[in-house]
Structure formats: C-alpha cells, structure tokens
mmCIF file of C-alpha atoms in Angstrom:
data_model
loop_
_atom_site.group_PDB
_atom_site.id
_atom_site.type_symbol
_atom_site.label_atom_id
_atom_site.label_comp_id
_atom_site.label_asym_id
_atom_site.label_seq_id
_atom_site.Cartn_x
_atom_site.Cartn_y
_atom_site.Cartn_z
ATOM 1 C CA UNK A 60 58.225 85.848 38.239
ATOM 2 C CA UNK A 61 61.791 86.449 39.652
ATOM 3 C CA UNK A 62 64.011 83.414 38.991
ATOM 4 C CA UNK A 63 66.826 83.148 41.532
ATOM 5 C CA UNK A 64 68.752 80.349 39.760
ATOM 6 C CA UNK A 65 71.098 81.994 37.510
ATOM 7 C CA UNK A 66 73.079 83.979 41.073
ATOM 8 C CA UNK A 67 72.302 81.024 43.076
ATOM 9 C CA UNK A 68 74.359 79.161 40.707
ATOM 10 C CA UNK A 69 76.779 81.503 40.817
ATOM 11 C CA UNK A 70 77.430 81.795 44.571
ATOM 12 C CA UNK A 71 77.745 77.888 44.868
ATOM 13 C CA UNK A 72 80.228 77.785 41.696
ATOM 14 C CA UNK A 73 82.385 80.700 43.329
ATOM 15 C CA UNK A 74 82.075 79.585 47.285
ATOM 16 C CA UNK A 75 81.765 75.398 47.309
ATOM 17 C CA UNK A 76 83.533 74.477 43.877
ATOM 18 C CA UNK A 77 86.095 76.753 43.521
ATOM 19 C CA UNK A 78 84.927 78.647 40.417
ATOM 20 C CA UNK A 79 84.788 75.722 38.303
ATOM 21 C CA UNK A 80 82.640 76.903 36.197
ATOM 22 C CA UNK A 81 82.747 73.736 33.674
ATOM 23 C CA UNK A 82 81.434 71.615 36.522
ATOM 24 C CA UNK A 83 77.958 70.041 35.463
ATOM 25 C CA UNK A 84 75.580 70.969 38.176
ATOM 26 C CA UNK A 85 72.406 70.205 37.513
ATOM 27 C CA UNK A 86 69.436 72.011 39.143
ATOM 28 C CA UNK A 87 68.124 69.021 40.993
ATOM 29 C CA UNK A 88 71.473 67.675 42.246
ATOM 30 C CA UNK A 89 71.724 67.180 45.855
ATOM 31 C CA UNK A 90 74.519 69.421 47.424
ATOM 32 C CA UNK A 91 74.689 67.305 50.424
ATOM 33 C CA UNK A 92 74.844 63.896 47.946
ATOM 34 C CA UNK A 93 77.489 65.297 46.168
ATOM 35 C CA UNK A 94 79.624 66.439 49.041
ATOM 36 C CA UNK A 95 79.004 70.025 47.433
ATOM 37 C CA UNK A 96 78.226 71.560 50.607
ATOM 38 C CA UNK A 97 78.434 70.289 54.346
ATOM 39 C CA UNK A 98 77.276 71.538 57.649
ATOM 40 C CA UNK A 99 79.054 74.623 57.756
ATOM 41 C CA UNK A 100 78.845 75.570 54.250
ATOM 42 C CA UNK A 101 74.945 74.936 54.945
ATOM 43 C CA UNK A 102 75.436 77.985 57.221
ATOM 44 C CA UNK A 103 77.614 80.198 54.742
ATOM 45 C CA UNK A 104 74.933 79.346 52.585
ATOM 46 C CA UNK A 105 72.140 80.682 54.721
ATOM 47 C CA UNK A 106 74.037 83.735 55.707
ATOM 48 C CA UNK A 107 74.428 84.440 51.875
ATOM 49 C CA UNK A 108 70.730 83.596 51.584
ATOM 50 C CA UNK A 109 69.327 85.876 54.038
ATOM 51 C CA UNK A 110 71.452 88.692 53.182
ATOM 52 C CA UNK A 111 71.143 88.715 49.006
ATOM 53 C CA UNK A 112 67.292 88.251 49.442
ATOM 54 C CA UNK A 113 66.633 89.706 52.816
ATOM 55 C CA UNK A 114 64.945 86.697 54.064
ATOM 56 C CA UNK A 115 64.712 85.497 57.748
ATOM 57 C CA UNK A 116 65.682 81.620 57.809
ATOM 58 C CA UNK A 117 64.407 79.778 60.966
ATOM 59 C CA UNK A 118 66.072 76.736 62.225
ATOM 60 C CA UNK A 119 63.084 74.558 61.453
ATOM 61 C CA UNK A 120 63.877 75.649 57.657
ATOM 62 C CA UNK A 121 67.270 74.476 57.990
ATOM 63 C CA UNK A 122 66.106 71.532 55.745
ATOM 64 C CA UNK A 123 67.227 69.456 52.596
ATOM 65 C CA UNK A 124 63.862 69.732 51.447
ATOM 66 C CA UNK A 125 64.174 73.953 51.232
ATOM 67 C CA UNK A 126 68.245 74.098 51.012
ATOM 68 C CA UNK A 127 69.814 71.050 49.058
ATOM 69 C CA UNK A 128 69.266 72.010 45.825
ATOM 70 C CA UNK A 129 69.304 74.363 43.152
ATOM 71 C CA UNK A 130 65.507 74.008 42.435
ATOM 72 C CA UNK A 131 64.843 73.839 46.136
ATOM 73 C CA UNK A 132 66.301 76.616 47.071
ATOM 74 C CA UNK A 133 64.660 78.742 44.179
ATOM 75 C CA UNK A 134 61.238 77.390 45.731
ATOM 76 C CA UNK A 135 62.238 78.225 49.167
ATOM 77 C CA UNK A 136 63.395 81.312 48.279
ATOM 78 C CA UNK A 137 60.083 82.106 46.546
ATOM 79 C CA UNK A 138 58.400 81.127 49.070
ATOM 80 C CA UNK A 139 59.478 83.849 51.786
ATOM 81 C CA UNK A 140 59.647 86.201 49.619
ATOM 82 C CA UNK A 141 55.502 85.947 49.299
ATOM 83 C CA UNK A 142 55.068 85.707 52.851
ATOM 84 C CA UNK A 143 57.184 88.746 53.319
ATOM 85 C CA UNK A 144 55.036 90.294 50.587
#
C-alpha cells in the first residue's frame, strides 16, 4: 500500500510552518490544537489535497476526523482513493 505521509509532511512543513523542518510533528498531532492550520489553511489544504491525489473533497468531509492530522489525513486519503478505484 501507498503511504501518503512522507509528502503530506512535507506540504504542511513548507506551507503552515515555514519550512521548519526541525519542528517535531508528530503523526497524530492535531493541526487545529496546535494552531498549525486554521480555517483557511483548512482550504489551502484541501485544494493541495484534491489536486496531488486527484480526489473530490465534499463539504461534509470537511472534518477533523478526515483532515486534522497527519494519520487522518493518510486514512482519508486512502479512503477515496478506493472508492475512486
């Protein structure tokens, strides 16, 4: 199986902390917790999201349960990819 993380982790590095790479984000840490991401880097996010992985996000999915997390948004991303499949 395809893991996501690894560019995930990159895009949020590069677009929410300013390339600080030697920040300590772990893969369950809450973006929205942290102050990582807010509203409207939720929707830079998805943009990024449905673009990369040519997924189509509904606003019902707009969720911290698929989007505020590194693990979650592996999952989610999983996740339409098989129902795409």
């Amino acid at each position: 199986m395809v893991s996501y993380e690894h560019e995930l982790r990159q895009f949020i590095v590069q677009n929410f902390l300013y390339g600080q790479e030697d920040h300590q984000l772990a893969n369950s840490d809450s973006f929205l917790e942290l102050g990582i991401i807010d509203s409207t880097g939720i929707m830079e996010l998805v943009s990024f999201l449905e673009q990369r992985f040519q997924i189509a996000i509904r606003d019902e999915e707009l969720i911290p349960e698929n989007l505020d997390s590194l693990d979650r948004l592996v999952r989610f991303i999983e996740r339409k990819r098989q129902m795409a499949a």
